[in-house]
Coordinates of C-alpha atoms in Angstrom, one line a residue:
X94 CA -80.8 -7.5 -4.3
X95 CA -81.7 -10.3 -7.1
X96 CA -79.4 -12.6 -7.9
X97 CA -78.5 -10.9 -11.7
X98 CA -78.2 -7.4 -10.0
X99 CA -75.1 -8.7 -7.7
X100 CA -74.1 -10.8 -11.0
X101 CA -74.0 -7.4 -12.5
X102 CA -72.0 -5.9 -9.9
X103 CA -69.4 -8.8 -9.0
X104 CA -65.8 -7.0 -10.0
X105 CA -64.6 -9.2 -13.4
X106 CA -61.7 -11.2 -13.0
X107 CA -58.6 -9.9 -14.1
X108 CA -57.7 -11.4 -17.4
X109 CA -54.2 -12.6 -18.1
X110 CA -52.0 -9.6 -20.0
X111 CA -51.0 -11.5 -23.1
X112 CA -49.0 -8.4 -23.8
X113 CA -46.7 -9.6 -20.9
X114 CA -47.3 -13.0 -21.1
X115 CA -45.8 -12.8 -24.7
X116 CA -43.1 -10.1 -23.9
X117 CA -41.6 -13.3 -21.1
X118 CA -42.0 -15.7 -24.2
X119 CA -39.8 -13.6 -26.3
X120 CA -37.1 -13.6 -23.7
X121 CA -37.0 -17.2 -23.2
X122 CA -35.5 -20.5 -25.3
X123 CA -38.3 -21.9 -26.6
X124 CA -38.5 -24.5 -24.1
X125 CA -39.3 -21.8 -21.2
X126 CA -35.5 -20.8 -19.9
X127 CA -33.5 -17.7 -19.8
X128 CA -30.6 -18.1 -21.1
X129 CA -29.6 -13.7 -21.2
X130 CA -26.8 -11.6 -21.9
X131 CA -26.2 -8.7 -19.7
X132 CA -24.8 -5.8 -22.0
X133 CA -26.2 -2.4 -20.3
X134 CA -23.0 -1.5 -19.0
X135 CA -21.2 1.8 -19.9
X136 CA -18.3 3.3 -18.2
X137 CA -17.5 -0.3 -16.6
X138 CA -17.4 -1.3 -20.6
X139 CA -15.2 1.2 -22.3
X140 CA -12.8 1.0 -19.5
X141 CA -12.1 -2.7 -20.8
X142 CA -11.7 -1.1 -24.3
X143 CA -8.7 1.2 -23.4
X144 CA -6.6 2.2 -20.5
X145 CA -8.4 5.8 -20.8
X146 CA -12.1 5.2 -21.4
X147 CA -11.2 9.2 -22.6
X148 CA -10.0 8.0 -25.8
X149 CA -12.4 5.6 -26.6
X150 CA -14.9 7.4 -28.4
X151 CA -18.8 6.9 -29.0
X152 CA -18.1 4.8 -32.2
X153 CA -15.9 2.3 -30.8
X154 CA -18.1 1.6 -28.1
X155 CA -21.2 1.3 -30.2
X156 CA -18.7 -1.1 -32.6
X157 CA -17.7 -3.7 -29.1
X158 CA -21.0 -3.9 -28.6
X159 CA -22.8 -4.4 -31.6
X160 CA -19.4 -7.1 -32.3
X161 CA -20.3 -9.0 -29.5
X162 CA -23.7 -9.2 -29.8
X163 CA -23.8 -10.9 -33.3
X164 CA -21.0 -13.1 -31.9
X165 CA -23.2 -14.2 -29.0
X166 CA -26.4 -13.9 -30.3
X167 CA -26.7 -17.6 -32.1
X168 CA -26.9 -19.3 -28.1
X169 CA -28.9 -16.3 -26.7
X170 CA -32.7 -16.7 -26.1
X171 CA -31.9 -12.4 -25.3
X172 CA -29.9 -9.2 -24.5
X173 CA -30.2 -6.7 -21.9
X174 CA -28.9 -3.4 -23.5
X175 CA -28.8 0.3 -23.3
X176 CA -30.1 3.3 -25.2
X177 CA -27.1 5.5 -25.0
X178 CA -24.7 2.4 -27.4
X179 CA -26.7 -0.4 -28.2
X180 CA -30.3 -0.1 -28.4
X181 CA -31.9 1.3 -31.3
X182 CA -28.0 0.6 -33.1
X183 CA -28.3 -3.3 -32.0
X184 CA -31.9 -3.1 -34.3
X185 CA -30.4 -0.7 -37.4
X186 CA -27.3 -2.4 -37.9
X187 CA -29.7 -5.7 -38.0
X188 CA -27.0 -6.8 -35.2
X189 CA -29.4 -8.5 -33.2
X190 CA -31.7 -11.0 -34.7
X191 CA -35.3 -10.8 -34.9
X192 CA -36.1 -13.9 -33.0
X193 CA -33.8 -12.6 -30.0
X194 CA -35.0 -10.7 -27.1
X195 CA -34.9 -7.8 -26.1
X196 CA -34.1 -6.2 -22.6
X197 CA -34.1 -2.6 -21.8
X198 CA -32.6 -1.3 -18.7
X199 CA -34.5 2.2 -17.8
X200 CA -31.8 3.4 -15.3
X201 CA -29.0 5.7 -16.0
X202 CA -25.3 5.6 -15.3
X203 CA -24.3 4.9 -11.7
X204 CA -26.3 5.8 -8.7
X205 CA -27.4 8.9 -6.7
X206 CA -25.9 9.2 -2.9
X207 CA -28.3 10.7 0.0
X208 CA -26.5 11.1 3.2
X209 CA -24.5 7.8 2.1
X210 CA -27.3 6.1 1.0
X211 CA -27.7 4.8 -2.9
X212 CA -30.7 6.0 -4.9
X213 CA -31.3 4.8 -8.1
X214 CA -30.9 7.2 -10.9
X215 CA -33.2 6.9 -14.0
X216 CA -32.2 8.0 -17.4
X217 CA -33.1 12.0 -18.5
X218 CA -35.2 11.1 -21.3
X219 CA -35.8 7.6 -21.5
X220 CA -39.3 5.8 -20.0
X221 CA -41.4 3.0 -20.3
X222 CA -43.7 4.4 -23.0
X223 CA -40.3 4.3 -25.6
X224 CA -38.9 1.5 -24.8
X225 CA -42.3 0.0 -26.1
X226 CA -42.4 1.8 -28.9
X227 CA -38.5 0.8 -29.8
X228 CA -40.2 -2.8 -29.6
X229 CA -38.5 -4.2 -26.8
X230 CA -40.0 -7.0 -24.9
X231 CA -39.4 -6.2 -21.3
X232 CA -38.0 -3.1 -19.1
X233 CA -35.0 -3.5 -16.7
X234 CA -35.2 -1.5 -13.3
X235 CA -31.6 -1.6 -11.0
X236 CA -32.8 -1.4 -7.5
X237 CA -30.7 -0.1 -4.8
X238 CA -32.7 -1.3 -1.5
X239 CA -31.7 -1.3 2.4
X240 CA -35.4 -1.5 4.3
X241 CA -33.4 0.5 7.3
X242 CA -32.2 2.9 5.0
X243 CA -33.8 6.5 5.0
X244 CA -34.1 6.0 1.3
X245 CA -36.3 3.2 1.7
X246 CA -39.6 4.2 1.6
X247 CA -38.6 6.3 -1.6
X248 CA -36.9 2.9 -3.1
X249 CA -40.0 1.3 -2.7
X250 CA -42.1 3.9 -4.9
X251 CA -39.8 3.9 -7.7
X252 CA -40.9 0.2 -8.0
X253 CA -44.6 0.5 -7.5
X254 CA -44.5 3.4 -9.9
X255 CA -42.7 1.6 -12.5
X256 CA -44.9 -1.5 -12.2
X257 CA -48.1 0.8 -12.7
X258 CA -46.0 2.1 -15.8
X259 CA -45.3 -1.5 -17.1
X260 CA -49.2 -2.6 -16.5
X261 CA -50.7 0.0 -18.9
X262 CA -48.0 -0.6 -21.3
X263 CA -48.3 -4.3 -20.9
X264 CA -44.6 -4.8 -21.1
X265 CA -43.1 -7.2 -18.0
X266 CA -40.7 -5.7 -15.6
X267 CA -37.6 -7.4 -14.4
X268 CA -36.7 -5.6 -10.8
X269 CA -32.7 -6.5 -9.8
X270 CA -32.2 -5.5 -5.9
X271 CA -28.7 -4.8 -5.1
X272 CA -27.4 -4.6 -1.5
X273 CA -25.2 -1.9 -0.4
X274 CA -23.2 -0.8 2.5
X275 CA -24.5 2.1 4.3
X276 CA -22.2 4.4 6.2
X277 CA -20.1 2.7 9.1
X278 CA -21.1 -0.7 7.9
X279 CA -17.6 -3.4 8.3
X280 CA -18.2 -5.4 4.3
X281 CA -16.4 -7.6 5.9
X282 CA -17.7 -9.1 8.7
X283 CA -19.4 -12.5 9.4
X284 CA -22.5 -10.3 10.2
X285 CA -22.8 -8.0 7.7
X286 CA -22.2 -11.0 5.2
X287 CA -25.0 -13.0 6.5
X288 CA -27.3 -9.8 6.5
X289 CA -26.6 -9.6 3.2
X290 CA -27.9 -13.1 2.2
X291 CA -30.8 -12.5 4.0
X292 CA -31.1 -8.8 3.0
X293 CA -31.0 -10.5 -1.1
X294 CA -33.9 -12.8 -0.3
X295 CA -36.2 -10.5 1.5
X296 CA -35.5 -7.7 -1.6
X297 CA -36.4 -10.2 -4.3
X298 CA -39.7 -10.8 -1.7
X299 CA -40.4 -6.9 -1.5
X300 CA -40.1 -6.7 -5.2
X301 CA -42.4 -9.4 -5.9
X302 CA -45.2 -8.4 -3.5
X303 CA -44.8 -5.3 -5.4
X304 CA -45.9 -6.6 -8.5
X305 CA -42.3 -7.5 -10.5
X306 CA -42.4 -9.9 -13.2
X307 CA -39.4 -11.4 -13.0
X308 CA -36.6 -10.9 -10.5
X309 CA -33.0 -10.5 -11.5
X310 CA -30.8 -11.4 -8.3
X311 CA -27.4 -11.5 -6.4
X312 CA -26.3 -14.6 -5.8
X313 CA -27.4 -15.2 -1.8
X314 CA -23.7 -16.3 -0.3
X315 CA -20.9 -18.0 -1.8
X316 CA -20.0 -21.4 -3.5
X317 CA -16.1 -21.6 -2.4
X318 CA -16.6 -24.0 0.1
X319 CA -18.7 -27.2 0.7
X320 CA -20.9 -25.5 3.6
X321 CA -20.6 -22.1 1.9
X322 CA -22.4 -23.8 -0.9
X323 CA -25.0 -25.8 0.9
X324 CA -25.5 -22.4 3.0
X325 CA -26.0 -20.9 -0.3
X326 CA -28.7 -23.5 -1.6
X327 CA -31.0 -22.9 1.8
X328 CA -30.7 -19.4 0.9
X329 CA -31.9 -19.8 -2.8
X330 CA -34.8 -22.3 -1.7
X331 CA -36.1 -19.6 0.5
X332 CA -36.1 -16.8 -2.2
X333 CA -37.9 -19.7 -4.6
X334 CA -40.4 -20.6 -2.0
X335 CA -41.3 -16.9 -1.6
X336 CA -42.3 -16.0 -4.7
X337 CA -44.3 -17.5 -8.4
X338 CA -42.6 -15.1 -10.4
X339 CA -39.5 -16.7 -12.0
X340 CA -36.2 -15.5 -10.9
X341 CA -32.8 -15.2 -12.4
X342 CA -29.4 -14.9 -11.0
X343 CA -26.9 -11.9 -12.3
X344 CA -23.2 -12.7 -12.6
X345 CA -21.9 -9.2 -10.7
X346 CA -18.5 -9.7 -12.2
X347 CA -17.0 -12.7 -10.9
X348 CA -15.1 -15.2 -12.3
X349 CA -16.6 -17.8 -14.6
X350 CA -16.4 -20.9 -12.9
X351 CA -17.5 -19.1 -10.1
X352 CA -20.6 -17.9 -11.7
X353 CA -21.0 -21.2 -13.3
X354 CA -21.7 -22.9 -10.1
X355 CA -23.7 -20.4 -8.6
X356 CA -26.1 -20.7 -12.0
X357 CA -26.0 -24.4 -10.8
X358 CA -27.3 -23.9 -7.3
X359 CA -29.8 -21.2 -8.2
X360 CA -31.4 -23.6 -10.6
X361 CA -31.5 -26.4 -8.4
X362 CA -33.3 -24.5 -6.2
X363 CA -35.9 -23.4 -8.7
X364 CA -34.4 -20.3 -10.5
X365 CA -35.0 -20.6 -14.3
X366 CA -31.4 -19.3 -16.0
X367 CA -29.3 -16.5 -15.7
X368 CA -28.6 -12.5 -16.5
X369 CA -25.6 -12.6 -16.9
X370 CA -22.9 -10.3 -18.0
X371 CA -19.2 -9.8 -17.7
X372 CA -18.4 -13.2 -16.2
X373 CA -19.5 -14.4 -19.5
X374 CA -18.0 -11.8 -21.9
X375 CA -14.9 -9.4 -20.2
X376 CA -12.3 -11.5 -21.9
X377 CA -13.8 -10.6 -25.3
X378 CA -14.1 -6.5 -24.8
X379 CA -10.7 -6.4 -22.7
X380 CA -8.6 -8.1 -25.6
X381 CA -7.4 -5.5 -27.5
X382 CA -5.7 -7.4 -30.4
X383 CA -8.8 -8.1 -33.0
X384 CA -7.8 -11.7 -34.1
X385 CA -7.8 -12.5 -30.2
X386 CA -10.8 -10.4 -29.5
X387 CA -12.5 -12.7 -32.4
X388 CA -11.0 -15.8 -30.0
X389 CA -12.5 -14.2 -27.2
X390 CA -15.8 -13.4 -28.7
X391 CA -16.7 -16.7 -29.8
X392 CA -15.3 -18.0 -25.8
X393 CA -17.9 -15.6 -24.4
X394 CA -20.9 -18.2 -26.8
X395 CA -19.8 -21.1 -26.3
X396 CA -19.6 -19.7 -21.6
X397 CA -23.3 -19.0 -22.9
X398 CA -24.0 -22.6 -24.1
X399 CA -22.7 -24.0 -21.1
X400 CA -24.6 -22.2 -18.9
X401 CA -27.8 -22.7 -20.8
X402 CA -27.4 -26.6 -20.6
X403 CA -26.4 -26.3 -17.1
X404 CA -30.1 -24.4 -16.7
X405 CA -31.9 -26.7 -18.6
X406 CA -30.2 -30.0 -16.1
X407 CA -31.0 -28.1 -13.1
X408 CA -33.4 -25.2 -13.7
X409 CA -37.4 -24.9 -13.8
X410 CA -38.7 -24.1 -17.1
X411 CA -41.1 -21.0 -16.9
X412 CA -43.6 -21.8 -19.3
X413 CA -46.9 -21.4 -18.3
X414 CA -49.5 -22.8 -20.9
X415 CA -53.4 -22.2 -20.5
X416 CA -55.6 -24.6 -22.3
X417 CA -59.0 -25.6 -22.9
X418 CA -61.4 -24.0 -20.4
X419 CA -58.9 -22.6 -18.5
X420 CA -57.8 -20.5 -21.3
X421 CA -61.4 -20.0 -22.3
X422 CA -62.4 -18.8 -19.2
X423 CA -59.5 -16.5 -19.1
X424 CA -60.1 -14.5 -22.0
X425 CA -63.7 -15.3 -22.4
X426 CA -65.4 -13.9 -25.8
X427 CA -65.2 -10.5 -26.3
X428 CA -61.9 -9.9 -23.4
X429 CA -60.3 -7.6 -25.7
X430 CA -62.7 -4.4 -24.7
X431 CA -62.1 -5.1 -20.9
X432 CA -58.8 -5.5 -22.0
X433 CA -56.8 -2.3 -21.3

Protein backbone atom coordinates (compact mmCIF):
# COMPACT_ATOMS: atom_id res chain seq x y z
CA UNK A 1 0.00 0.00 0.00
CA UNK A 2 1.66 3.46 -1.10
CA UNK A 3 1.76 6.00 1.13
CA UNK A 4 -1.21 8.39 -0.78
CA UNK A 5 -3.53 5.15 -0.93
CA UNK A 6 -3.52 4.86 3.12
CA UNK A 7 -3.61 8.87 3.04
CA UNK A 8 -6.74 8.23 1.07
CA UNK A 9 -8.14 5.89 3.38
CA UNK A 10 -7.22 7.43 6.91
CA UNK A 11 -10.94 8.19 8.50
CA UNK A 12 -11.05 12.42 8.49
CA UNK A 13 -11.06 13.95 11.69
CA UNK A 14 -14.20 14.89 13.05
CA UNK A 15 -14.69 18.58 12.67
CA UNK A 16 -16.05 20.73 15.41
CA UNK A 17 -20.20 21.13 15.06
CA UNK A 18 -20.33 24.92 14.99
CA UNK A 19 -24.05 24.31 15.04
CA UNK A 20 -23.59 23.28 18.65
CA UNK A 21 -20.75 25.16 19.39
CA UNK A 22 -22.94 28.26 18.65
CA UNK A 23 -26.21 26.85 20.09
CA UNK A 24 -23.78 26.83 23.88
CA UNK A 25 -22.76 30.49 22.85
CA UNK A 26 -26.27 31.59 22.78
CA UNK A 27 -26.97 30.16 26.14
CA UNK A 28 -24.16 31.78 27.87
CA UNK A 29 -23.28 35.63 29.15
CA UNK A 30 -21.07 36.75 26.85
CA UNK A 31 -18.18 36.15 28.94
CA UNK A 32 -18.78 32.11 28.82
CA UNK A 33 -21.24 31.50 32.02
CA UNK A 34 -24.72 30.22 32.47
CA UNK A 35 -26.50 32.31 34.18
CA UNK A 36 -30.37 30.26 33.28
CA UNK A 37 -33.85 30.35 34.33
CA UNK A 38 -35.58 27.22 34.83
CA UNK A 39 -39.39 27.80 33.70
CA UNK A 40 -40.56 24.22 32.20
CA UNK A 41 -42.68 23.56 34.97
CA UNK A 42 -46.46 22.87 34.72
CA UNK A 43 -48.64 21.50 37.22
CA UNK A 44 -45.92 22.34 40.01
CA UNK A 45 -46.52 26.18 38.49
CA UNK A 46 -50.23 26.67 38.33
CA UNK A 47 -50.56 25.22 41.67
CA UNK A 48 -48.61 28.47 42.97
CA UNK A 49 -51.16 30.54 40.85
CA UNK A 50 -54.31 29.31 42.85
CA UNK A 51 -55.29 26.98 45.57
CA UNK A 52 -57.12 24.75 42.68
CA UNK A 53 -54.77 24.60 39.74
CA UNK A 54 -58.58 23.63 38.29
CA UNK A 55 -59.42 27.13 38.02
CA UNK A 56 -56.54 28.45 36.64
CA UNK A 57 -57.07 28.29 33.16
CA UNK A 58 -54.57 27.96 30.01
CA UNK A 59 -54.53 31.86 29.66
CA UNK A 60 -53.42 32.74 33.02
CA UNK A 61 -50.80 30.29 33.01
CA UNK A 62 -49.43 31.44 29.62
CA UNK A 63 -49.89 35.23 31.19
CA UNK A 64 -47.36 34.15 34.74
CA UNK A 65 -45.13 32.96 32.48
CA UNK A 66 -44.72 35.21 29.80
CA UNK A 67 -44.88 38.10 33.04
CA UNK A 68 -42.06 36.69 34.48
CA UNK A 69 -40.01 36.17 31.82
CA UNK A 70 -39.84 39.86 30.54
CA UNK A 71 -39.31 40.73 34.28
CA UNK A 72 -36.33 38.38 34.45
CA UNK A 73 -35.06 38.43 31.14
CA UNK A 74 -32.68 41.81 31.38
CA UNK A 75 -30.06 39.49 33.93
CA UNK A 76 -30.65 36.19 31.96
CA UNK A 77 -27.98 34.99 29.51
CA UNK A 78 -31.39 32.14 28.94
CA UNK A 79 -34.69 30.33 29.66
CA UNK A 80 -35.57 26.76 29.89
CA UNK A 81 -39.31 26.61 28.76
CA UNK A 82 -42.11 24.43 27.63
CA UNK A 83 -44.19 23.99 24.51
CA UNK A 84 -47.47 23.38 26.11
CA UNK A 85 -47.34 27.61 27.90
CA UNK A 86 -44.35 29.23 26.97
CA UNK A 87 -42.52 28.30 24.04
CA UNK A 88 -43.66 29.45 20.77
CA UNK A 89 -45.99 32.27 23.12
CA UNK A 90 -42.49 33.50 24.90
CA UNK A 91 -41.38 34.25 20.84
CA UNK A 92 -44.94 35.75 19.54
CA UNK A 93 -45.68 37.92 22.27
CA UNK A 94 -41.79 39.14 21.65
CA UNK A 95 -41.66 38.29 25.52
CA UNK A 96 -38.31 36.99 25.37
CA UNK A 97 -35.63 38.94 23.76
CA UNK A 98 -33.82 38.01 20.80
CA UNK A 99 -30.36 37.99 22.26
CA UNK A 100 -31.67 35.56 25.15
CA UNK A 101 -31.50 31.86 24.98
CA UNK A 102 -33.42 29.51 24.43
CA UNK A 103 -33.91 26.12 26.31
CA UNK A 104 -36.29 23.45 25.38
CA UNK A 105 -37.17 20.62 27.63
CA UNK A 106 -38.38 17.52 25.37
CA UNK A 107 -40.03 15.58 28.22
CA UNK A 108 -43.55 15.66 29.19
CA UNK A 109 -45.48 16.10 32.49
CA UNK A 110 -44.29 13.83 35.34
CA UNK A 111 -42.89 10.47 35.00
CA UNK A 112 -43.86 6.91 34.02
CA UNK A 113 -43.73 4.11 36.98
CA UNK A 114 -42.53 0.37 36.11
CA UNK A 115 -42.84 -1.98 38.97
CA UNK A 116 -41.85 1.26 41.16
CA UNK A 117 -39.27 2.36 39.05
CA UNK A 118 -39.40 6.06 37.30
CA UNK A 119 -39.22 6.26 33.46
CA UNK A 120 -39.03 9.29 31.83
CA UNK A 121 -41.97 10.31 29.78
CA UNK A 122 -41.42 12.24 26.50
CA UNK A 123 -43.93 14.63 25.10
CA UNK A 124 -46.79 13.14 22.44
CA UNK A 125 -45.78 15.27 19.73
CA UNK A 126 -42.87 17.22 20.38
CA UNK A 127 -39.02 16.04 19.20
CA UNK A 128 -35.84 17.26 18.39
CA UNK A 129 -36.48 18.07 14.71
CA UNK A 130 -39.16 21.04 16.02
CA UNK A 131 -37.60 22.36 18.56
CA UNK A 132 -34.98 23.27 15.89
CA UNK A 133 -37.16 24.47 13.70
CA UNK A 134 -38.95 26.77 16.66
CA UNK A 135 -35.24 28.14 16.79
CA UNK A 136 -34.26 27.16 19.98
CA UNK A 137 -30.62 26.78 20.89
CA UNK A 138 -30.46 23.65 22.81
CA UNK A 139 -32.79 20.56 23.96
CA UNK A 140 -33.46 19.64 27.63
CA UNK A 141 -33.74 15.83 28.50
CA UNK A 142 -35.04 14.99 32.44
CA UNK A 143 -33.32 11.72 33.26
CA UNK A 144 -34.65 9.51 35.77
CA UNK A 145 -31.51 7.00 36.41
CA UNK A 146 -30.77 4.17 39.11
CA UNK A 147 -27.90 1.78 37.33
CA UNK A 148 -29.55 -1.15 39.67
CA UNK A 149 -32.79 -0.37 38.48
CA UNK A 150 -34.55 -2.74 35.90
CA UNK A 151 -35.22 0.41 33.94
CA UNK A 152 -31.75 1.07 33.54
CA UNK A 153 -30.60 -0.35 30.53
CA UNK A 154 -33.86 1.31 28.96
CA UNK A 155 -32.73 4.88 30.73
CA UNK A 156 -29.62 4.57 29.18
CA UNK A 157 -31.05 4.35 25.42
CA UNK A 158 -33.33 7.20 25.80
CA UNK A 159 -30.02 9.13 26.10
CA UNK A 160 -27.93 7.71 23.42
CA UNK A 161 -30.96 7.94 21.15
CA UNK A 162 -31.51 11.46 21.90
CA UNK A 163 -27.82 12.39 21.49
CA UNK A 164 -27.83 10.66 17.96
CA UNK A 165 -31.06 12.95 17.50
CA UNK A 166 -29.22 16.19 18.71
CA UNK A 167 -25.90 15.31 16.37
CA UNK A 168 -27.82 15.34 13.07
CA UNK A 169 -29.65 18.33 14.16
CA UNK A 170 -26.57 19.90 15.48
CA UNK A 171 -28.38 21.33 18.44
CA UNK A 172 -26.47 20.60 22.03
CA UNK A 173 -28.21 18.53 24.62
CA UNK A 174 -28.33 19.33 28.26
CA UNK A 175 -28.99 15.71 30.14
CA UNK A 176 -30.29 16.39 34.02
CA UNK A 177 -30.02 12.92 36.09
CA UNK A 178 -32.34 12.76 38.88
CA UNK A 179 -32.09 10.16 41.67
CA UNK A 180 -34.99 8.43 42.97
CA UNK A 181 -36.00 6.03 45.60
CA UNK A 182 -36.88 2.69 44.41
CA UNK A 183 -39.24 0.49 46.35
CA UNK A 184 -38.28 -0.37 50.06
CA UNK A 185 -35.62 2.23 49.94
CA UNK A 186 -35.42 4.25 53.86
CA UNK A 187 -34.89 8.36 52.06
CA UNK A 188 -33.77 8.81 55.11
CA UNK A 189 -30.96 7.06 56.12
CA UNK A 190 -27.18 7.96 56.47
CA UNK A 191 -26.82 5.25 53.57
CA UNK A 192 -29.15 5.91 51.22
CA UNK A 193 -28.07 9.73 51.61
CA UNK A 194 -24.54 9.03 50.76
CA UNK A 195 -25.64 6.67 47.84
CA UNK A 196 -27.21 9.44 46.56
CA UNK A 197 -24.25 11.75 46.38
CA UNK A 198 -22.38 9.21 44.80
CA UNK A 199 -25.31 7.97 42.66
CA UNK A 200 -25.44 12.15 41.33
CA UNK A 201 -21.81 12.01 40.28
CA UNK A 202 -21.67 8.72 38.63
CA UNK A 203 -25.16 9.84 36.52
CA UNK A 204 -23.61 13.18 35.39
CA UNK A 205 -20.42 10.51 34.35
CA UNK A 206 -22.90 8.01 32.53
CA UNK A 207 -24.36 10.94 30.76
CA UNK A 208 -21.27 12.35 29.59
CA UNK A 209 -19.60 9.21 28.25
CA UNK A 210 -22.80 9.05 26.49
CA UNK A 211 -22.21 11.99 24.46
CA UNK A 212 -24.29 14.99 26.62
CA UNK A 213 -23.27 18.45 26.02
CA UNK A 214 -23.82 19.87 29.10
CA UNK A 215 -25.01 18.42 32.32
CA UNK A 216 -27.66 19.92 34.46
CA UNK A 217 -27.21 18.41 38.14
CA UNK A 218 -28.46 17.87 41.73
CA UNK A 219 -26.62 19.35 44.12
CA UNK A 220 -24.21 16.24 45.49
CA UNK A 221 -25.08 16.65 49.55
CA UNK A 222 -25.85 19.46 51.62
CA UNK A 223 -24.42 22.91 52.70
CA UNK A 224 -26.17 23.18 56.28
CA UNK A 225 -23.23 22.38 58.08
CA UNK A 226 -19.42 23.10 57.93
CA UNK A 227 -18.48 19.30 57.17
CA UNK A 228 -21.77 18.83 55.16
CA UNK A 229 -20.37 21.52 52.98
CA UNK A 230 -16.76 20.57 52.66
CA UNK A 231 -18.39 16.83 52.14
CA UNK A 232 -20.31 18.52 49.50
CA UNK A 233 -17.21 20.27 47.62
CA UNK A 234 -15.23 16.60 47.40
CA UNK A 235 -18.35 15.50 45.87
CA UNK A 236 -18.51 18.29 43.18
CA UNK A 237 -14.58 18.12 42.47
CA UNK A 238 -15.12 14.51 41.61
CA UNK A 239 -18.10 15.15 39.14
CA UNK A 240 -15.68 18.21 37.58
CA UNK A 241 -12.74 15.97 37.35
CA UNK A 242 -14.88 13.31 35.47
CA UNK A 243 -15.97 15.01 32.74
CA UNK A 244 -14.94 18.27 29.93
CA UNK A 245 -18.39 19.07 29.30
CA UNK A 246 -19.48 21.95 31.44
CA UNK A 247 -21.94 21.33 34.09
CA UNK A 248 -24.54 23.23 35.92
CA UNK A 249 -26.29 22.86 39.19
CA UNK A 250 -30.41 22.88 39.30
CA UNK A 251 -32.07 24.52 42.25
CA UNK A 252 -34.78 21.49 42.97
CA UNK A 253 -36.85 23.78 44.97
CA UNK A 254 -35.03 24.84 47.94
CA UNK A 255 -34.73 27.76 49.62
CA UNK A 256 -32.73 30.65 48.26
CA UNK A 257 -29.92 31.05 50.39
CA UNK A 258 -29.73 27.57 50.38
CA UNK A 259 -29.35 27.36 46.65
CA UNK A 260 -27.14 30.31 46.78
CA UNK A 261 -24.42 28.48 48.51
CA UNK A 262 -24.69 25.43 46.81
CA UNK A 263 -24.13 27.66 43.35
CA UNK A 264 -21.11 28.76 45.39
CA UNK A 265 -19.62 25.40 45.99
CA UNK A 266 -20.42 23.97 42.61
CA UNK A 267 -18.49 26.81 41.00
CA UNK A 268 -15.67 26.54 43.12
CA UNK A 269 -15.30 23.24 42.16
CA UNK A 270 -15.48 23.99 38.43
CA UNK A 271 -19.22 24.15 37.52
CA UNK A 272 -19.93 27.14 35.19
CA UNK A 273 -23.51 28.70 36.59
CA UNK A 274 -26.67 27.52 37.37
CA UNK A 275 -30.35 26.13 36.06
CA UNK A 276 -32.10 27.26 38.20
CA UNK A 277 -35.81 27.57 38.86
CA UNK A 278 -38.23 28.06 41.67
CA UNK A 279 -35.67 28.94 44.32
CA UNK A 280 -35.16 31.96 42.22
CA UNK A 281 -38.74 32.80 41.16
CA UNK A 282 -41.73 30.94 43.58
CA UNK A 283 -42.22 34.11 45.54
CA UNK A 284 -43.18 35.92 42.30
CA UNK A 285 -45.86 33.19 40.79
CA UNK A 286 -47.26 32.42 44.43
CA UNK A 287 -48.13 36.14 45.23
CA UNK A 288 -51.43 36.55 44.18
CA UNK A 289 -51.90 40.32 44.71
CA UNK A 290 -50.45 41.96 41.23
CA UNK A 291 -48.70 45.10 42.87
CA UNK A 292 -46.80 42.47 45.17
CA UNK A 293 -46.40 39.99 42.39
CA UNK A 294 -44.67 43.08 40.42
CA UNK A 295 -42.38 43.29 43.94
CA UNK A 296 -41.87 39.71 43.66
CA UNK A 297 -41.02 39.63 40.04
CA UNK A 298 -38.44 42.10 39.97
CA UNK A 299 -36.88 40.01 43.61
CA UNK A 300 -36.75 36.85 41.43
CA UNK A 301 -33.89 39.38 38.80
CA UNK A 302 -32.17 40.91 41.09
CA UNK A 303 -31.81 36.51 43.05
CA UNK A 304 -30.66 36.11 39.28
CA UNK A 305 -27.93 38.94 39.49
CA UNK A 306 -26.63 37.67 42.54
CA UNK A 307 -26.16 34.37 41.55
CA UNK A 308 -24.61 35.33 38.27
CA UNK A 309 -21.84 37.40 40.14
CA UNK A 310 -21.50 34.69 42.55
CA UNK A 311 -20.67 32.37 39.23
CA UNK A 312 -18.49 34.72 37.72
CA UNK A 313 -16.20 35.01 41.54
CA UNK A 314 -16.20 31.36 41.75
CA UNK A 315 -17.17 29.64 38.49
CA UNK A 316 -15.07 28.44 35.25
CA UNK A 317 -16.03 30.30 32.26
CA UNK A 318 -16.97 27.83 29.31
CA UNK A 319 -15.67 29.55 26.44
CA UNK A 320 -13.74 27.67 24.28
CA UNK A 321 -12.01 29.77 21.41
CA UNK A 322 -10.12 28.12 18.41
CA UNK A 323 -7.68 30.31 16.67
CA UNK A 324 -5.13 30.44 14.10
CA UNK A 325 -4.13 26.95 12.91
CA UNK A 326 -6.03 25.33 15.31
CA UNK A 327 -9.07 26.60 13.93
CA UNK A 328 -7.81 26.26 10.46
CA UNK A 329 -7.05 22.90 10.83
CA UNK A 330 -10.40 22.29 12.27
CA UNK A 331 -12.56 23.35 9.56
CA UNK A 332 -10.00 23.11 6.90
CA UNK A 333 -11.13 24.65 3.30
CA UNK A 334 -13.94 23.25 1.90
CA UNK A 335 -15.34 21.49 5.72
CA UNK A 336 -18.75 22.39 4.95
CA UNK A 337 -19.43 19.25 2.38
CA UNK A 338 -18.01 16.79 5.11
CA UNK A 339 -19.97 18.72 7.20
CA UNK A 340 -23.38 16.94 7.96
Amino acid sequence: MTAATASARAPKPAIPDPGKIRGLQRVTTADGYFAILALDHLLSFKDLLADDRSKVSYQQAVDAKLELVQAVAPVASAFLLEAQFSLAQVIASRALPGATGLISSIEGEGFDVVDGERRTRMRPGWDVRKIRLLGADMVKLLWFYRPEATTAELQRQVVRDLVVECAAESIPLVVEPIWFALPGEDQKSTAWLDRRVEGIVESAHISAEFGADMLKVEFPGDVSTSEGRKAAAKACQRLNDGMKQPWVILSAGVGYEEFRDQVEVACSAGASGFLGGRSIWQDAVATRDPAARAVAATEAAARLSELTAITRKHGRPYAPALTGEALAAAFPDGWYRDWQ
